[in-house]
Coordinates of C-alpha atoms and ligand atoms in Angstrom, one line a residue:
X15 CA -28.6 1.6 -7.2
X16 CA -24.9 2.7 -7.3
X17 CA -23.0 2.1 -10.5
X18 CA -20.0 -0.2 -9.9
X19 CA -16.9 1.5 -11.2
X20 CA -14.1 -0.7 -12.6
X21 CA -13.7 -4.2 -14.0
X22 CA -12.6 -7.6 -12.7
X23 CA -9.0 -8.5 -13.1
X24 CA -6.7 -11.4 -12.1
X25 CA -7.2 -12.3 -8.5
X26 CA -3.6 -13.1 -7.5
X27 CA -3.0 -12.8 -3.8
X28 CA -1.0 -14.6 -1.1
X29 CA -0.9 -14.8 2.7
X30 CA 1.0 -12.0 4.4
X31 CA 2.1 -10.3 1.1
X32 CA 0.6 -7.0 2.4
X33 CA 2.4 -7.0 5.8
X34 CA 4.6 -4.0 4.9
X35 CA 1.7 -1.7 4.0
X36 CA -0.4 -3.0 6.9
X37 CA 2.4 -2.2 9.3
X38 CA 2.6 1.3 7.9
X39 CA -1.2 1.7 7.9
X40 CA -1.4 0.6 11.6
X41 CA 1.3 3.1 12.6
X42 CA 0.1 6.0 10.5
X43 CA -3.7 5.7 11.0
X44 CA -4.3 3.1 13.8
X45 CA -4.0 5.5 16.8
X46 CA -6.5 7.9 15.2
X47 CA -9.1 5.4 14.1
X48 CA -12.5 6.6 15.6
X49 CA -14.8 4.3 17.6
X50 CA -16.4 1.7 15.3
X51 CA -14.1 2.8 12.4
X52 CA -15.2 1.5 9.0
X53 CA -12.3 0.3 6.9
X54 CA -12.5 -1.0 3.3
X55 CA -10.2 -3.4 1.6
X56 CA -10.8 -2.9 -2.1
X57 CA -10.1 -5.7 -4.5
X58 CA -9.1 -8.5 -2.2
X59 CA -8.6 -11.0 -5.0
X60 CA -9.4 -14.7 -5.4
X61 CA -9.7 -15.3 -1.6
X62 CA -9.8 -12.8 1.2
X63 CA -6.7 -13.9 3.2
X64 CA -5.2 -10.4 3.2
X65 CA -8.5 -8.9 4.2
X66 CA -8.6 -11.1 7.3
X67 CA -5.0 -10.1 8.0
X68 CA -5.8 -6.4 7.8
X69 CA -8.8 -6.9 10.1
X70 CA -6.6 -8.7 12.7
X71 CA -3.9 -6.0 12.5
X72 CA -6.3 -3.2 13.0
X73 CA -8.4 -5.1 15.6
X74 CA -5.3 -5.1 17.9
X75 CA -5.3 -1.3 17.9
X76 CA -9.0 -0.6 17.6
X77 CA -11.0 -3.7 18.8
X78 CA -14.3 -2.4 17.5
X79 CA -13.0 -1.8 14.0
X80 CA -15.2 -3.0 11.1
X81 CA -13.6 -4.1 7.9
X82 CA -15.5 -4.6 4.6
X83 CA -13.9 -6.5 1.8
X84 CA -15.1 -5.1 -1.5
X85 CA -14.6 -7.0 -4.8
X86 CA -15.9 -6.3 -8.2
X87 CA -15.9 -10.0 -9.2
X88 CA -19.2 -11.4 -7.8
X89 CA -17.9 -15.0 -7.7
X90 CA -15.2 -13.8 -5.3
X91 CA -17.7 -12.1 -3.1
X92 CA -19.9 -15.3 -2.9
X93 CA -17.1 -17.4 -1.3
X94 CA -15.3 -14.8 0.8
X95 CA -17.4 -15.0 4.0
X96 CA -16.9 -18.7 4.3
X97 CA -13.2 -18.4 3.8
X98 CA -13.0 -15.7 6.5
X99 CA -15.2 -17.8 8.9
X100 CA -12.8 -20.7 8.4
X101 CA -10.0 -18.4 9.5
X102 CA -12.0 -17.5 12.6
X103 CA -13.3 -14.0 11.7
X104 CA -17.1 -13.5 11.4
X105 CA -19.5 -10.7 10.7
X106 CA -20.2 -8.0 11.7
X107 CA -16.4 -7.4 12.4
X108 CA -15.6 -8.5 8.8
X109 CA -18.1 -8.6 5.9
X110 CA -17.9 -8.8 2.2
X111 CA -19.8 -7.1 -0.6
X112 CA -19.6 -6.3 -4.3
X113 CA -18.2 -2.9 -5.1
X114 CA -15.7 -0.9 -7.2
X115 CA -13.9 2.4 -7.0
X116 CA -17.1 4.1 -5.9
X117 CA -16.8 1.9 -2.7
X118 CA -20.2 0.3 -2.9
X119 CA -22.1 3.2 -1.2
X120 CA -19.9 2.9 1.9
X121 CA -18.2 5.9 3.6
X122 CA -15.1 4.4 5.2
X123 CA -12.4 6.3 7.1
X124 CA -9.7 4.2 5.5
X125 CA -9.3 2.3 2.2
X126 CA -6.6 -0.1 1.3
X127 CA -6.4 -0.8 -2.4
X128 CA -3.3 -2.9 -3.1
X129 CA -2.5 -4.5 -6.5
X130 CA -5.8 -3.3 -8.0
X131 CA -4.8 -0.4 -10.3
X132 CA -1.8 -2.3 -11.5
X133 CA -3.9 -4.0 -14.1
X134 CA -5.5 -0.8 -15.3
X135 CA -4.2 1.9 -17.7
X136 CA -2.4 4.8 -16.3
X137 CA -5.0 7.1 -17.8
X138 CA -7.6 5.4 -15.5
X139 CA -5.7 6.2 -12.3
X140 CA -7.0 9.8 -11.7
X141 CA -10.6 8.7 -12.1
X142 CA -10.2 5.8 -9.7
X143 CA -8.4 8.0 -7.2
X144 CA -11.2 10.6 -7.4
X145 CA -13.9 8.0 -7.0
X146 CA -12.3 6.5 -3.9
X147 CA -11.4 9.8 -2.2
X148 CA -14.9 11.2 -3.1
X149 CA -16.5 8.3 -1.2
X150 CA -14.5 8.7 2.0
X151 CA -15.8 9.8 5.4
X152 CA -14.5 13.3 6.4
X153 CA -10.7 13.1 7.1
X154 CA -10.6 9.7 5.5
X155 CA -7.6 8.3 3.6
X156 CA -6.8 5.9 0.8
X157 CA -3.7 3.8 0.6
X158 CA -3.1 2.6 -3.0
X159 CA -0.1 0.6 -4.2
X160 CA 1.6 -2.4 -5.5
X161 CA 3.9 -5.2 -4.2
X162 CA 5.6 -8.3 -5.5
X163 CA 4.1 -11.8 -5.0
X164 CA 5.8 -12.6 -1.6
X165 CA 5.5 -9.0 -0.4
X166 CA 9.3 -8.3 -0.2
X167 CA 9.1 -5.2 -2.4
X168 CA 6.2 -2.8 -2.1
X169 CA 5.2 0.8 -2.6
X170 CA 2.1 2.8 -1.9
X171 CA 0.6 6.3 -2.1
X172 CA -1.4 7.9 0.6
X173 CA -4.2 10.0 -0.7
X174 CA -6.9 12.1 0.9
X175 CA -9.3 14.9 0.0
X176 CA -6.3 17.2 -0.6
X177 CA -4.9 14.8 -3.2
X178 CA -1.8 12.5 -3.0
X179 CA 0.2 13.2 0.2
X180 CA 3.1 10.8 0.1
X181 CA 4.9 7.9 -1.5
X182 CA 6.4 5.1 0.5
X183 CA 8.9 2.6 -0.8
X184 CA 9.4 -0.5 1.4
X185 CA 11.7 -3.6 1.1
X186 CA 12.7 -6.7 2.9
X187 CA 16.2 -5.7 3.6
X188 CA 17.7 -9.1 4.2
X189 CA 17.1 -10.1 0.5
X190 CA 17.5 -6.6 -1.1
X191 CA 20.0 -6.5 -3.8
X192 CA 19.5 -2.9 -4.8
X193 CA 16.7 -0.4 -4.2
X194 CA 16.6 -0.1 -8.0
X195 CA 14.5 -3.3 -8.0
X196 CA 11.7 -1.3 -6.3
X197 CA 11.2 0.5 -9.7
X198 CA 9.4 -2.7 -10.9
X199 CA 6.8 -2.4 -8.1
X200 CA 5.9 1.3 -8.2
X201 CA 2.2 2.3 -8.1
X202 CA 0.6 2.6 -11.5
X203 CA 0.7 6.4 -11.4
X204 CA 4.5 6.3 -11.3
X205 CA 5.7 3.1 -12.9
X206 CA 5.8 4.4 -16.4
X207 CA 7.7 7.5 -15.3
X208 CA 10.8 5.7 -14.1
X209 CA 12.8 7.2 -16.9
X210 CA 15.4 9.9 -16.9
X211 CA 14.1 13.4 -16.4
X212 CA 11.2 12.3 -14.1
X213 CA 11.3 12.9 -10.3
X214 CA 10.5 9.3 -9.4
X215 CA 13.5 8.1 -11.5
X216 CA 15.7 10.6 -9.6
X217 CA 14.3 9.4 -6.3
X218 CA 15.0 5.7 -7.1
X219 CA 18.4 6.8 -8.4
X220 CA 19.2 8.8 -5.2
X221 CA 18.2 5.8 -3.0
X222 CA 20.2 3.4 -5.1
X223 CA 23.3 5.7 -5.0
X224 CA 22.9 6.1 -1.2
X225 CA 22.6 2.3 -0.8
X226 CA 25.8 1.7 -2.9
X227 CA 27.7 4.4 -0.9
X228 CA 26.5 2.8 2.4
X229 CA 27.9 -0.6 1.5
X230 CA 30.5 -0.5 4.3
X231 CA 27.7 -0.2 6.8
X232 CA 26.4 -3.7 5.8
X233 CA 29.0 -5.0 8.3
X234 CA 26.6 -3.7 11.0
X235 CA 23.6 -5.2 9.3
X236 CA 21.4 -4.2 6.3
X237 CA 19.2 -2.0 8.5
X238 CA 22.2 0.3 9.2
X239 CA 22.9 0.3 5.5
X240 CA 19.4 1.3 4.6
X241 CA 19.3 4.0 7.3
X242 CA 22.5 5.5 5.9
X243 CA 21.0 5.3 2.3
X244 CA 17.9 7.2 3.5
X245 CA 20.0 9.8 5.2
X246 CA 21.8 10.3 1.9
X247 CA 18.4 10.8 0.2
X248 CA 17.4 13.4 2.7
X249 CA 20.8 15.1 2.5
X250 CA 20.3 15.4 -1.3
X251 CA 17.2 17.5 -0.5
X252 CA 14.3 15.1 -0.8
X253 CA 11.4 15.8 1.6
X254 CA 11.8 12.6 3.6
X255 CA 9.0 12.1 6.1
X256 CA 9.1 10.1 9.4
X257 CA 12.3 9.1 11.1
X258 CA 14.7 6.3 11.9
X259 CA 12.1 4.2 13.6
X260 CA 10.4 3.7 10.2
X261 CA 13.6 3.7 8.2
X262 CA 14.9 0.7 10.2
X263 CA 11.9 -1.3 8.9
X264 CA 13.1 -0.8 5.4
X265 CA 10.8 2.1 4.6
X266 CA 11.3 5.5 2.9
X267 CA 8.4 7.9 2.8
X268 CA 8.7 11.1 0.8
X269 CA 6.2 14.0 0.5
X270 CA 4.3 13.8 -2.8
X271 CA 5.2 17.4 -3.6
X272 CA 8.6 16.1 -4.7
X273 CA 7.1 13.7 -7.2
X274 CA 4.3 15.8 -8.6
X275 CA 6.4 17.4 -11.4
Ligands
SAM325 C1 -4.3 -8.8 -8.0 S1 -5.8 -8.9 -7.0 C2 -5.2 -8.2 -5.5 C3 -5.6 -8.9 -4.3 C4 -5.1 -8.3 -3.0 N1 -5.5 -7.0 -2.8 C5 -3.6 -8.4 -2.9 O1 -2.9 -7.4 -3.1 O2 -3.0 -9.5 -2.6 C6 -6.8 -7.6 -7.7 C7 -8.2 -7.8 -7.4 O3 -8.9 -6.5 -7.6 C8 -10.1 -6.7 -8.1 N2 -10.6 -5.4 -8.7 C9 -10.1 -4.9 -9.9 N3 -10.7 -3.7 -10.1 C10 -11.5 -3.5 -9.0 C11 -12.4 -2.4 -8.7 N4 -12.5 -1.3 -9.4 N5 -13.1 -2.6 -7.5 C12 -12.9 -3.7 -6.7 N6 -12.2 -4.7 -7.0 C13 -11.4 -4.6 -8.2 C14 -9.9 -7.8 -9.1 O4 -11.2 -8.4 -9.5 C15 -9.0 -8.7 -8.4 O5 -9.7 -9.7 -7.6

């Protein structure tokens, strides 16, 4: 029997709070999902509403996708299928099982693990990443990150067998005061490094400076302001990935190489 890696933590969740990361996942991985793709939502919390949402979003792109919600808390596994059925999603499209960072013996092509490592120590991150990546199917990917309760601020890291690949920061622009607030919602690997002298501090600083300098563009809407802020980050030498079609959604993705120092 596989040893379950990790420990139960608070089960806080809310409908639609993971919409930003799901939108990114759908765009980044959706078109390449293989037939019958197996996707894991790790640590879905007190009830599996965001797992049902992930399933629905991927089902639009890959109708035969299978999603498994894995939770380390057995009582949350016991009630999840009934909740999903009440939301209109049944097995085998969506199932639930007990599992941890070892992924319960599954070999998915994609893992979403949002707001799971937040309640661990930073020293536990590498082991959790290695366990998840080590369980992936060939060419699989893990998306691990954090968001605030309503999902207005979010960040996530894309990992694969080659290690971390990118960091994405995402915000609801209509309510964004300053990108500096994203610092409170960084993934566990980075949140304690948002101090002078660390690359992530420089990145958040560059985005905040770009946002401040782009204030006049707010006349044309917050999207225009964000796009100009991201352009300033790129002009400052950061390896910004993707283009304006993603920036206009309030996203900034940078290659991990810039943060690894
Ligand atoms: C804060 S909830 C996150 C719920 C949902 N992912 C979201 O973002 O809304 C974290 C959940 O992860 C579970 N968890 C913690 N460590 C885990 C692990 N190693 N494997 C699976 N689930 C885990 C906890 O039991 C808890 O239910």
